[in-house]
Coordinates of C-alpha atoms in Angstrom, one line a residue:
Chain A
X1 CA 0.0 0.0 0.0
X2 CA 1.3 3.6 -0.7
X3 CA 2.3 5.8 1.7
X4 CA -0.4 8.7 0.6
X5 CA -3.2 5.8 1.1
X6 CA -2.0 4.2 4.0
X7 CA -1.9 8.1 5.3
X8 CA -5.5 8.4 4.3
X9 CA -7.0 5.8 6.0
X10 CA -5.3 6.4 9.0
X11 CA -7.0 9.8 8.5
X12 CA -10.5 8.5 7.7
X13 CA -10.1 5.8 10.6
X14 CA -9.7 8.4 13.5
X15 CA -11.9 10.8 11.7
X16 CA -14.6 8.0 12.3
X17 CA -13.6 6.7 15.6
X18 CA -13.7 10.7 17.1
X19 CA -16.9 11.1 15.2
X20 CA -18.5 8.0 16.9
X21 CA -16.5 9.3 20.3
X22 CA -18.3 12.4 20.3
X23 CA -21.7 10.5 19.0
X24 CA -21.5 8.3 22.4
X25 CA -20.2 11.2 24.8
X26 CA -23.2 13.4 23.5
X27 CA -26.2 10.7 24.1
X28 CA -27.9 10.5 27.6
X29 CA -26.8 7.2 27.9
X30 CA -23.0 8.1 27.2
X31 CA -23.3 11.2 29.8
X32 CA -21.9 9.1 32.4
X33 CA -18.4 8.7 30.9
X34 CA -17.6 12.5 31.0
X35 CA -19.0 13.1 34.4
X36 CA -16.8 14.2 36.6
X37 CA -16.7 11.5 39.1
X38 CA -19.2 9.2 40.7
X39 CA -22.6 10.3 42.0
X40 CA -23.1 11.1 45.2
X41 CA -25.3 8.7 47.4
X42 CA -28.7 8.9 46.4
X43 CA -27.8 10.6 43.4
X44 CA -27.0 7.8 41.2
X45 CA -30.4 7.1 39.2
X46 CA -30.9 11.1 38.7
X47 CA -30.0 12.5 35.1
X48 CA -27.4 15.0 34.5
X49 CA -29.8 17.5 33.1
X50 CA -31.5 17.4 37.0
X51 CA -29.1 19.8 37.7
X52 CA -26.7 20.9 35.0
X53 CA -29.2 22.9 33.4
X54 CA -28.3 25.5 30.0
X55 CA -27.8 28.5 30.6
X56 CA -29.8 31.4 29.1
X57 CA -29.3 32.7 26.2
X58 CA -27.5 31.4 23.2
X59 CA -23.8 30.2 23.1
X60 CA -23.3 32.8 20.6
X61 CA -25.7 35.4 23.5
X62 CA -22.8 34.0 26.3
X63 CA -19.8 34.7 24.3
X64 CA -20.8 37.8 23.3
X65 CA -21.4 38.8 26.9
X66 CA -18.1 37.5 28.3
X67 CA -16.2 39.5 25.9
X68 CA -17.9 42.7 27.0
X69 CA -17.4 41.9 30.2
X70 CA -13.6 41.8 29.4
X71 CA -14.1 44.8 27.6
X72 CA -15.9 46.7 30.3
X73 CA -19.1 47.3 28.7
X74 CA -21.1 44.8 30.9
X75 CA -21.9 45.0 34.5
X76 CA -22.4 41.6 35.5
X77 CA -20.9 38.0 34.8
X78 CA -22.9 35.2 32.5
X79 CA -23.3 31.4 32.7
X80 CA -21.8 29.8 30.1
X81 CA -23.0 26.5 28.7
X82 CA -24.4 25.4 31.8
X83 CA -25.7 27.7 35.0
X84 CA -23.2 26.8 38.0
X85 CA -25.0 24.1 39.8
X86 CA -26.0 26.4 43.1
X87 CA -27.6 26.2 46.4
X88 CA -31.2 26.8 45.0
X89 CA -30.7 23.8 43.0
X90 CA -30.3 21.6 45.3
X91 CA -32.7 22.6 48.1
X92 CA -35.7 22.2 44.8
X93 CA -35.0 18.3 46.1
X94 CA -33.8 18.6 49.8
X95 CA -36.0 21.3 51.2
X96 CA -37.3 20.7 54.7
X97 CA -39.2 23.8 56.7
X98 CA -37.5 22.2 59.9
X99 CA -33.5 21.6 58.7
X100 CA -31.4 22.3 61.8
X101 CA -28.9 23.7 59.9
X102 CA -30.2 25.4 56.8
X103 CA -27.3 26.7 54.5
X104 CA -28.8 30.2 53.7
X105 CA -28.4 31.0 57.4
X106 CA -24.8 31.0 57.2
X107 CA -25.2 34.1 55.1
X108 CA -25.9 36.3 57.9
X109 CA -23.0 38.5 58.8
X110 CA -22.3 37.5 62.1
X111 CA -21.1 33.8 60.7
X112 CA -18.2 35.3 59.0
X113 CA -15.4 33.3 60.4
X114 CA -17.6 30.7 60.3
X115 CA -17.8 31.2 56.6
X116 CA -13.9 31.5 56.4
X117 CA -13.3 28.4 58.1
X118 CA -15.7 25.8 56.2
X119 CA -18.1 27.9 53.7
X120 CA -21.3 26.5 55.1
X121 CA -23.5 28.9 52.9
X122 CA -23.0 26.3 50.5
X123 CA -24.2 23.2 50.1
X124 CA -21.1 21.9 48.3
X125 CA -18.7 22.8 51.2
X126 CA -19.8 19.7 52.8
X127 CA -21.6 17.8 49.9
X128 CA -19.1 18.5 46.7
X129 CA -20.9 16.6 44.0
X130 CA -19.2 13.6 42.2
X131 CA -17.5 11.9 44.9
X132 CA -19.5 8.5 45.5
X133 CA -20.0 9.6 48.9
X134 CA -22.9 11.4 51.0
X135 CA -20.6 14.0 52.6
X136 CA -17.4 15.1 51.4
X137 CA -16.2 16.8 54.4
X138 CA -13.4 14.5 56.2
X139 CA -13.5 16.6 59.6
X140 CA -16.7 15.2 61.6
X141 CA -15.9 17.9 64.5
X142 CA -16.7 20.7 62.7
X143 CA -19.3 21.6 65.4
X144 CA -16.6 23.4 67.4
X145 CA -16.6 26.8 65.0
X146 CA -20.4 27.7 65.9
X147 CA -21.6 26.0 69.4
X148 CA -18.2 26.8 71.6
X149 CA -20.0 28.0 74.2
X150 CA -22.8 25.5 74.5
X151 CA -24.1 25.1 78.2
X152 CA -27.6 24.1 78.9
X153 CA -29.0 25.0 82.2
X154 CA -30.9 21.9 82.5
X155 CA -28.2 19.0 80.5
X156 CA -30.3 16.0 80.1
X157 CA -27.0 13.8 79.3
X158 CA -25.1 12.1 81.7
X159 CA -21.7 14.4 80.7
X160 CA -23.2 17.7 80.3
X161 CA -22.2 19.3 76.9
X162 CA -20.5 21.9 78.9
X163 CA -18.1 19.0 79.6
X164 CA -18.3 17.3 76.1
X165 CA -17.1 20.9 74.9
X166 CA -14.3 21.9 77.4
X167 CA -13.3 18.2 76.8
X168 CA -13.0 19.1 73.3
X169 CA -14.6 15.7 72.4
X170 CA -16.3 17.4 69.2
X171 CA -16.7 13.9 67.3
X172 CA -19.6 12.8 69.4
X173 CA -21.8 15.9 68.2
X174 CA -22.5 14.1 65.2
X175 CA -23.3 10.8 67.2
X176 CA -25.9 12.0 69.1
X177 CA -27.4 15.2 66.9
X178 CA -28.3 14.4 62.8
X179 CA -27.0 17.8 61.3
X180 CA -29.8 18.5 59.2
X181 CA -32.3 17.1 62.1
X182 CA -34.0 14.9 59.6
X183 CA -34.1 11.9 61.1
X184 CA -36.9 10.5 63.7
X185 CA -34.3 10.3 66.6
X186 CA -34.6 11.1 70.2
X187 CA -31.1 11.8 71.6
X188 CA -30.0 8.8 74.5
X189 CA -28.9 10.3 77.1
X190 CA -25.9 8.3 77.8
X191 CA -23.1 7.9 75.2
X192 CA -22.7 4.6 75.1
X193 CA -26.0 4.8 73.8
X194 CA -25.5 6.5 70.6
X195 CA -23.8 5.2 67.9
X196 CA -19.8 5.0 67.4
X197 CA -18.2 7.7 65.6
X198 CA -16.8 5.1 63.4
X199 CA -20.9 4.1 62.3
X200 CA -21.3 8.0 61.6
X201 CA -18.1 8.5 59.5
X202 CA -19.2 5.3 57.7
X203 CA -22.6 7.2 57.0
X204 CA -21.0 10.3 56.1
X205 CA -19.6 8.0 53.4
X206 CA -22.1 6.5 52.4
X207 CA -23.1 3.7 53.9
X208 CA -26.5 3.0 56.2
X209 CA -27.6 5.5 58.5
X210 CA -26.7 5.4 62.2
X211 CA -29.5 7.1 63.6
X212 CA -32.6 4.9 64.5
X213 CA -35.2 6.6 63.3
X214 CA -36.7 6.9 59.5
X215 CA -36.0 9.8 57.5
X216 CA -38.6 12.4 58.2
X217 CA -38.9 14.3 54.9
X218 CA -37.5 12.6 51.8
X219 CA -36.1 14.0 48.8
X220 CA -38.1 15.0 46.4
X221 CA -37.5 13.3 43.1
X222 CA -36.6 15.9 40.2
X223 CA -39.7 16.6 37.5
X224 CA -42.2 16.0 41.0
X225 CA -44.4 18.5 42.1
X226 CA -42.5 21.1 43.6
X227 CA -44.1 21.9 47.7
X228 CA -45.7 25.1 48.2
X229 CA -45.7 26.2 45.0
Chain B
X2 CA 41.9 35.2 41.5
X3 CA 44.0 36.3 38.5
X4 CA 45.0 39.7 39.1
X5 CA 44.5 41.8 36.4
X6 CA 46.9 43.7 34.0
X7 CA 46.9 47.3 34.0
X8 CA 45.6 48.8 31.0
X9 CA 45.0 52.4 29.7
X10 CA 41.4 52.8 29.0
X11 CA 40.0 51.9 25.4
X12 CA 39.1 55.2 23.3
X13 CA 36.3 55.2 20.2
X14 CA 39.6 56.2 18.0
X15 CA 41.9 53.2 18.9
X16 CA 38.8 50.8 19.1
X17 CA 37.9 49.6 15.7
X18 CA 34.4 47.8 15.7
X19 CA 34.2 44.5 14.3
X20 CA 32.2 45.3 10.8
X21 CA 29.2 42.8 10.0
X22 CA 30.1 40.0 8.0
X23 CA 29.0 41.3 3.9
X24 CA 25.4 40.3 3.2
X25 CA 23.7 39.3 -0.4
X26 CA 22.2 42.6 -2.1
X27 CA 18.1 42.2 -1.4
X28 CA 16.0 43.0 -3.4
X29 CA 13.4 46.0 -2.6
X30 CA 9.6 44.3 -1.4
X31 CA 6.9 46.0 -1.0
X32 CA 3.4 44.6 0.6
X33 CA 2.1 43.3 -2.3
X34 CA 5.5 41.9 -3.5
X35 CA 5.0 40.0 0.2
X36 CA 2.0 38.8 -0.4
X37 CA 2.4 37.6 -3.5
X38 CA 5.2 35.7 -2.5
X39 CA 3.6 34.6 0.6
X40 CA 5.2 36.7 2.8
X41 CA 3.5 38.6 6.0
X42 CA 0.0 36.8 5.4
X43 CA -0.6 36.1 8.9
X44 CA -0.9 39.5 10.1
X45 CA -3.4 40.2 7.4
X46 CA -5.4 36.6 8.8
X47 CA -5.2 38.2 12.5
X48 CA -6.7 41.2 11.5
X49 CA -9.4 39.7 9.5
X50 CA -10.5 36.9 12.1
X51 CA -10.5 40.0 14.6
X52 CA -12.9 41.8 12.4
X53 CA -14.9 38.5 11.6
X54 CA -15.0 37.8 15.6
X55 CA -16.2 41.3 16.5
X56 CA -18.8 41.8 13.6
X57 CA -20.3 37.9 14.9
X58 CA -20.2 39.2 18.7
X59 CA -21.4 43.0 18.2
X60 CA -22.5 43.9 15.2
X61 CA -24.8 41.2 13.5
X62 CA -25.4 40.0 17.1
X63 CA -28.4 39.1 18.6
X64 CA -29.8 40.6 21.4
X65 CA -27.3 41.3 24.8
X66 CA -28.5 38.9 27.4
X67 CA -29.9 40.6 30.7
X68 CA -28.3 40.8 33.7
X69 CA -28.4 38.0 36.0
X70 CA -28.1 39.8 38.7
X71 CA -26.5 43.1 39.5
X72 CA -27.8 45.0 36.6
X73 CA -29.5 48.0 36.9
X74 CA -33.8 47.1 36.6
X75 CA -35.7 48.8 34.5
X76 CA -38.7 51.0 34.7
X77 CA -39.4 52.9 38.0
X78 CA -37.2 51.2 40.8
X79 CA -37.1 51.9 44.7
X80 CA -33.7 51.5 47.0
X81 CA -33.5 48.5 48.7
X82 CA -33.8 50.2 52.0
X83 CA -37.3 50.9 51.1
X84 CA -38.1 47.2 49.7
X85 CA -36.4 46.6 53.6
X86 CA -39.4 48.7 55.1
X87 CA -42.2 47.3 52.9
X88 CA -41.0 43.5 53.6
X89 CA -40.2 44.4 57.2
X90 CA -43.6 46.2 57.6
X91 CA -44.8 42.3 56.4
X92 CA -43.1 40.4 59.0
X93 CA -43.9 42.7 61.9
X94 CA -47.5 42.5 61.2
X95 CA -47.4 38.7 60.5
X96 CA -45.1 38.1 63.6
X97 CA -47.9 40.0 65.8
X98 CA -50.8 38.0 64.4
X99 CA -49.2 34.7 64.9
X100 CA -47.5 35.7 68.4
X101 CA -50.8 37.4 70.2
X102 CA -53.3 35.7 68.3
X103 CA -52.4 32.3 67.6
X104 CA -49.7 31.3 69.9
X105 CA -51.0 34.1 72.6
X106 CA -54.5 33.2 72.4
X107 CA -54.2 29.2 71.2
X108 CA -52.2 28.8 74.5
X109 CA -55.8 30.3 76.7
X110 CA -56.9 27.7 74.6
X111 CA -55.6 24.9 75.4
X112 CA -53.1 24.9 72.4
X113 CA -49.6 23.9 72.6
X114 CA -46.4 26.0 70.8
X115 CA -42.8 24.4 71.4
X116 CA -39.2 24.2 70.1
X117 CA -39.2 21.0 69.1
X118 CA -43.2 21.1 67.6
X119 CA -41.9 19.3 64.2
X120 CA -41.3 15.5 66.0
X121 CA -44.3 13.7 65.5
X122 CA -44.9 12.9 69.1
X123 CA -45.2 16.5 69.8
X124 CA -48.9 18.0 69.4
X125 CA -47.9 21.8 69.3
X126 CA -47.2 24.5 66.8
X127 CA -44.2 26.4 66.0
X128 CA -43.1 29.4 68.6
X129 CA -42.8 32.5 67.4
X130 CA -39.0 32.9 66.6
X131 CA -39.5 29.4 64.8
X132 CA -42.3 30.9 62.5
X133 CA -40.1 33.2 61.3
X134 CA -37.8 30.3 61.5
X135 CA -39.9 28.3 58.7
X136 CA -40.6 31.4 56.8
X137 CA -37.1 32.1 55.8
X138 CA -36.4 29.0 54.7
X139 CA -39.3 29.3 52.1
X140 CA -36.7 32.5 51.4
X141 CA -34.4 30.2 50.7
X142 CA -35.4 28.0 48.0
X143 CA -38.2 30.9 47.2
X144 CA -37.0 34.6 47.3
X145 CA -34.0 35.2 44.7
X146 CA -31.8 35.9 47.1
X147 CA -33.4 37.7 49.9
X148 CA -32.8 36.5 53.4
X149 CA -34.5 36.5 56.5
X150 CA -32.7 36.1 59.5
X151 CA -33.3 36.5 63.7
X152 CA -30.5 37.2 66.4
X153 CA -30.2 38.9 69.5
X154 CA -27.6 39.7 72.1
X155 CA -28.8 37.8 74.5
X156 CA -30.1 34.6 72.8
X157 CA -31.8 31.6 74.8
X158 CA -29.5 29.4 72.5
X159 CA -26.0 31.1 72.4
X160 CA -25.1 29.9 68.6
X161 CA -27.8 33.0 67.7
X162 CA -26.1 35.6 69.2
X163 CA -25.4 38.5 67.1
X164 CA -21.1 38.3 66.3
X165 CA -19.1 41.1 64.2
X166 CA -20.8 43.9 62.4
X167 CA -24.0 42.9 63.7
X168 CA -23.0 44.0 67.4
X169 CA -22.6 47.9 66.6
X170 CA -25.0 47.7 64.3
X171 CA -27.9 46.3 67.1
X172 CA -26.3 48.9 69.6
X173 CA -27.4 51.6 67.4
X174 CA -30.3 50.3 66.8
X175 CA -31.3 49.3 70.5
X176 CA -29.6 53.1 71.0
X177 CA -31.7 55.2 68.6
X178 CA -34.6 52.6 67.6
X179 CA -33.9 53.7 64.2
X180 CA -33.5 50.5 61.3
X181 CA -29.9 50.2 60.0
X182 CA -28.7 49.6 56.7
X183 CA -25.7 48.5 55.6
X184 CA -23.7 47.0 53.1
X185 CA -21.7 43.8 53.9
X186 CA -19.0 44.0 52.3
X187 CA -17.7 40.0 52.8
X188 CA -21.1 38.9 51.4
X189 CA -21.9 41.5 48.8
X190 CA -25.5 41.8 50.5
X191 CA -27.3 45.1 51.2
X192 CA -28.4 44.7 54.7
X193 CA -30.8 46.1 57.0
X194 CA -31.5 45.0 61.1
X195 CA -34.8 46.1 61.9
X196 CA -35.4 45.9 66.3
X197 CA -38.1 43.2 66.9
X198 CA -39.5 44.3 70.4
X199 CA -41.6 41.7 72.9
X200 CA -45.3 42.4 71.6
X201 CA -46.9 40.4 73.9
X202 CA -46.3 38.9 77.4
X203 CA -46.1 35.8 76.3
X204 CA -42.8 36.8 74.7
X205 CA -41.6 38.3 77.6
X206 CA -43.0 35.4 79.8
X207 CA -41.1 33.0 78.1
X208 CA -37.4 34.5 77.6
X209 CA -37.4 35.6 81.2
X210 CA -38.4 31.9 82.8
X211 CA -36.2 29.6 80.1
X212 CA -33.7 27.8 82.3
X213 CA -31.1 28.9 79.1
X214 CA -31.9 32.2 79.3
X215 CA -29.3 34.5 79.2
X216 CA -31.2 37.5 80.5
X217 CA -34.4 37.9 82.7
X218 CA -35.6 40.6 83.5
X219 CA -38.0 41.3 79.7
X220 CA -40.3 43.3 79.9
X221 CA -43.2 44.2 77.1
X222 CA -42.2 46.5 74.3
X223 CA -38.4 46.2 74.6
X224 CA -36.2 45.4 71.9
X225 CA -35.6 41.4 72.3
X226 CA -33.5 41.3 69.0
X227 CA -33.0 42.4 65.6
X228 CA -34.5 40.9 62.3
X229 CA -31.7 41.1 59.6
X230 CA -32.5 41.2 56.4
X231 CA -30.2 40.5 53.0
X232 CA -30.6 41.7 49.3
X233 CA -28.0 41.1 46.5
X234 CA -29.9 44.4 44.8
X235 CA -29.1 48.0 45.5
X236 CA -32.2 49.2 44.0
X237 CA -35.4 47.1 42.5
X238 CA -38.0 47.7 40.3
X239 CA -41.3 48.2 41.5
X240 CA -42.5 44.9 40.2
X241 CA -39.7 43.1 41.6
X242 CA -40.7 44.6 45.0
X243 CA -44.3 43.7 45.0
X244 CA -43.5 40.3 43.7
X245 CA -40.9 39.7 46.7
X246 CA -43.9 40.7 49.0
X247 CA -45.8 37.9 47.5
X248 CA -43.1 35.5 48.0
X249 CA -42.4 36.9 51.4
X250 CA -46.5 36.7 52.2
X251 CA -46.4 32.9 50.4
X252 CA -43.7 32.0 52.9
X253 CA -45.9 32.6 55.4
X254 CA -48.8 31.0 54.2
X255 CA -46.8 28.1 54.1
X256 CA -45.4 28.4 57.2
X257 CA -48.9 28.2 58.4
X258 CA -50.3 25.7 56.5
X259 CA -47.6 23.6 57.7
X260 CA -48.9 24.0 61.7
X261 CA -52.6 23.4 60.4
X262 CA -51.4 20.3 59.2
X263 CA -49.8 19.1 62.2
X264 CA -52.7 20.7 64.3
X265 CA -55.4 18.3 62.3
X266 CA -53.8 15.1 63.4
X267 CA -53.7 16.0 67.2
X268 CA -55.7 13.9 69.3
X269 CA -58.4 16.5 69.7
X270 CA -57.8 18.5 66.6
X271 CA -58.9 22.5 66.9
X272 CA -61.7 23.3 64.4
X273 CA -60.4 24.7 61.5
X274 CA -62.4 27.8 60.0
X275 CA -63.6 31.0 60.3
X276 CA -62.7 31.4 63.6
X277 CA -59.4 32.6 65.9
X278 CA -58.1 31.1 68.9
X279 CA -59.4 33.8 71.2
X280 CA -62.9 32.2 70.2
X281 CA -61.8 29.0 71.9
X282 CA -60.2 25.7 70.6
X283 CA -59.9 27.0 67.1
X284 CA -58.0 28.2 64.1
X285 CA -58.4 29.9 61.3
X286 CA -57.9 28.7 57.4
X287 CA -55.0 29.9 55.3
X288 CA -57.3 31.6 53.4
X289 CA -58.4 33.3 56.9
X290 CA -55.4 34.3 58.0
X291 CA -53.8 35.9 55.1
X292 CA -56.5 38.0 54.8
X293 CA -56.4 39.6 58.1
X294 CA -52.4 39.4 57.3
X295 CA -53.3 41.6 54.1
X296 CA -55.9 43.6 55.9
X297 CA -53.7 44.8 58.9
X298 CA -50.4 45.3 56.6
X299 CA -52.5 47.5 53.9
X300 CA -52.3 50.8 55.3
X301 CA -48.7 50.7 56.0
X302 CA -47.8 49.1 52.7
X303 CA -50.2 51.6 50.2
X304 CA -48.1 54.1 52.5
X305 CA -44.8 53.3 51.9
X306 CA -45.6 52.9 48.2
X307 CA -47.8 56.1 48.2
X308 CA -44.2 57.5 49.6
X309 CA -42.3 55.4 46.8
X310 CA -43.9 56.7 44.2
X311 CA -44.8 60.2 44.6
X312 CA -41.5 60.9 45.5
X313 CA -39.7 63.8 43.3

């Protein structure tokens, strides 16, 4: 075979095998190959499109506006491709009227170091997406930056959390108290009660849930009714 | 080290430069002598893919995208201290109902209103603090990026206590009883703290007997805390505005929906209707209730847009 042949269908054969790359990569069912890492638990059966969603306008639209941003005649910043995957996306599944902890609290100015130290105003400070795991955050005492000065006058546990604190034990926060408060769980008392930190890390990882109780308000499933709407 | 040999310094006369090795004669080029010999076609590529790139992004172009956020709205607008007031004049007439006629009154009743009303075991509504609670977490998910928050300097649960910029800011408000608006600067929030002052006794009942309690000695109409409220938005349109009222007043529809849910699977459910607590075991629909919500927030509202909008 000549050279300028064999050179050709070398061309046409990765021509083809790109083409049929980019074919595969750009179906639903392909999306999972470019994703950029595992789903997170309970994440695995939703589509990409729950929540990488377009963003407005037209590619041509974005572009436009990201070069007049560069150029100084545009105020404000654009999605491009796809809007940044945000808090409101998100809480259209997990919302609960009761979380413990919601993240938009965080965004009221006296949690500033608070913010500094672990970014709680967003949801992906603790849950960063495409891990294979339920929370990303390695550090299970992370209690200590809000509740320091915790003393209750009447401490139903057998060490008071004015104890627990001083002690510095801040893993067994997480034993006791669910951080979004959605599970049906009644604090013990003792601590040999509750489960081992090692049961809670495993959660946090993933696996079954320590707490008792059953989940009090479940996920909504994306393309359900939306609550109060 | 070699030492080095004295020399008399080097003159431009005794110095003769090395000449350039002799080149081959060029011949002259002009542009299009380049071009046609291939030469300096690149630039000429730049420039046209420059010219190409800018008539596809501005000139033939569709329309600019809005802003996001951050852009100047159009049509009439109001500051965002005013859209403060206007929600603010919202939530301390909502607060009032549900503290001295639901919680105030359902109590008389018979009614029961607790921290941890959300556990199933529990037969009791939310308590005032947790009302607003619930209703800024409809903010949340609901109010494009308005947020509600409570705090106080002396907090029954010390993780609410007011830190940083919110210390001087609730001293001058407890000093003067004026709101105050701010910008936060680490969030990129306008931000107002409005005082939120013990309405009832109940309020002032139930602060100053909590074992937590960091203070006791309440009494009716002082300044308990501070609502703080959050807006990305230095100024807003007038639609926006009334829209963020309707989100704000949805939130607490829901809010209250929520507790007549729990309330009709106590074991001996209040009758839900027409009627208030102060009439007895009852309470009234959503429907009920936002209309005396509307009712009692009207004047106050048609003010501060009567204010809005004839102003020069």
């Amino acid at each position: 075979m000549k050279p300028k042949t064999r050179r050709r269908i070398g061309f046409a054969a990765g021509a083809s095998a790109a083409l049929a790359m980019l074919l595969v990569l750009g179906s639903d069912a392909g999306a999972r190959l470019h994703a950029a890492g595992p789903a997170n638990t309970g994440h695995g059966d939703l589509a990409c499109a729950s929540c990488h969603v377009a963003a407005p306008g037209s590619m041509r639209q974005q572009v436009q506006a990201v070069v007049g941003r560069w150029l100084g005649t545009r105020a404000s910043d654009v999605d491009v491709g796809f809007r940044d995957v945000e808090n409101p996306v998100c809480v259209s599944c997990h919302e609960r009227a009761d979380d413990r902890h919601p993240v938009a609290r965080f965004l009221e100015p006296r949690f500033a170091e608070q913010r500094a130290a672990l970014a709680p105003q967003q949801c992906v400070s603790c849950h960063a997406e495409h891990r294979g795991a339920r929370v990303t955050r390695s550090d299970v005492g992370f209690c200590r930056h809000c509740h320091q000065e915790l003393a209750l006058a009447d401490d139903p546990l057998e060490v008071s959390h004015a104890a627990l604190v001083a002690d510095g034990q801040w893993d067994t926060c997480l034993r006791c108290h669910d951080f979004h408060g959605n599970h049906e769980y009644v604090a013990p008392a003792r601590l040999a009660d509750a489960p081992t930190v090692d049961l809670v890390r495993r959660y946090l990882r993933g696996g079954a849930s320590p707490y008792p109780g059953p989940v009090r308000v479940p996920a909504r499933t994306p393309g359900s009714p939306l609550k109060d709407k | 080290m070699a030492a080095s040999s004295p020399r008399a310094p080097a003159t431009a006369t005794d110095v003769e430069p090395a000449l350039p090795p002799p080149r081959a004669a060029k011949a002259p080029r002009g542009a299009v002598a380049d071009l046609a010999a291939g030469r300096g076609f690149a630039p000429l590529v730049a420039v046209a893919a420059l010219a190409t790139v800018a008539i596809y992004l501005f000139v033939s172009a569709p329309a600019p995208l809005p802003a996001q956020a951050g852009g100047r709205p159009a049509g009439a607008t109001i500051s965002v201290a005013r859209l403060f007031d206007i929600l603010n004049n919202e939530n301390r007439v909502a607060r009032a109902s549900w503290t001295a006629d639901v919680v105030g009154a359902g109590k008389a009743a018979g009614l029961a209103f607790a921290e941890n009303w959300h556990e199933s075991a529990v037969e009791a509504g939310p308590l005032p603090a947790l009302f607003l609670r619930e209703t800024a977490g409809y903010l949340e998910e609901h109010g494009h990026g308005l947020g509600l928050f409570l705090g106080s300097a002396y907090p029954i649960n010390t993780a609410n206590r007011f830190a940083g910029s919110q210390v001087e800011h609730a001293a001058a408000l407890q000093a003067t009883g004026e709101p105050q608006y701010f910008f936060e600067p680490t969030l990129g929030r306008h931000t107002a703290m409005f005082a939120d002052v013990a309405v009832v006794d109940a309020c002032v009942t139930c602060h100053n007997e909590h074992p937590d309690s960091p203070k006791r000695d309440w009494q009716r109409g002082d300044m308990m805390g501070a609502t703080t409220w959050m807006y990305p938005d230095g100024e807003v349109s007038i639609d926006t505005a009334l829209r963020l009222v309707g989100i704000l007043r949805a939130g607490f529809r829901a809010t209250y929906e929520r507790y007549l849910d729990k309330a009709a699977g106590f074991a001996v459910p209040p009758v839900i209707g027409a009627q208030w607590p102060r009439d007895g075991r009852f309470l009234p629909t959503a429907e009920v209730f936002m209309a005396e919500h509307a009712r009692r927030a009207a004047p106050t509202l048609e003010a501060l847009i009567r204010e809005t909008t004839e102003a020069p």
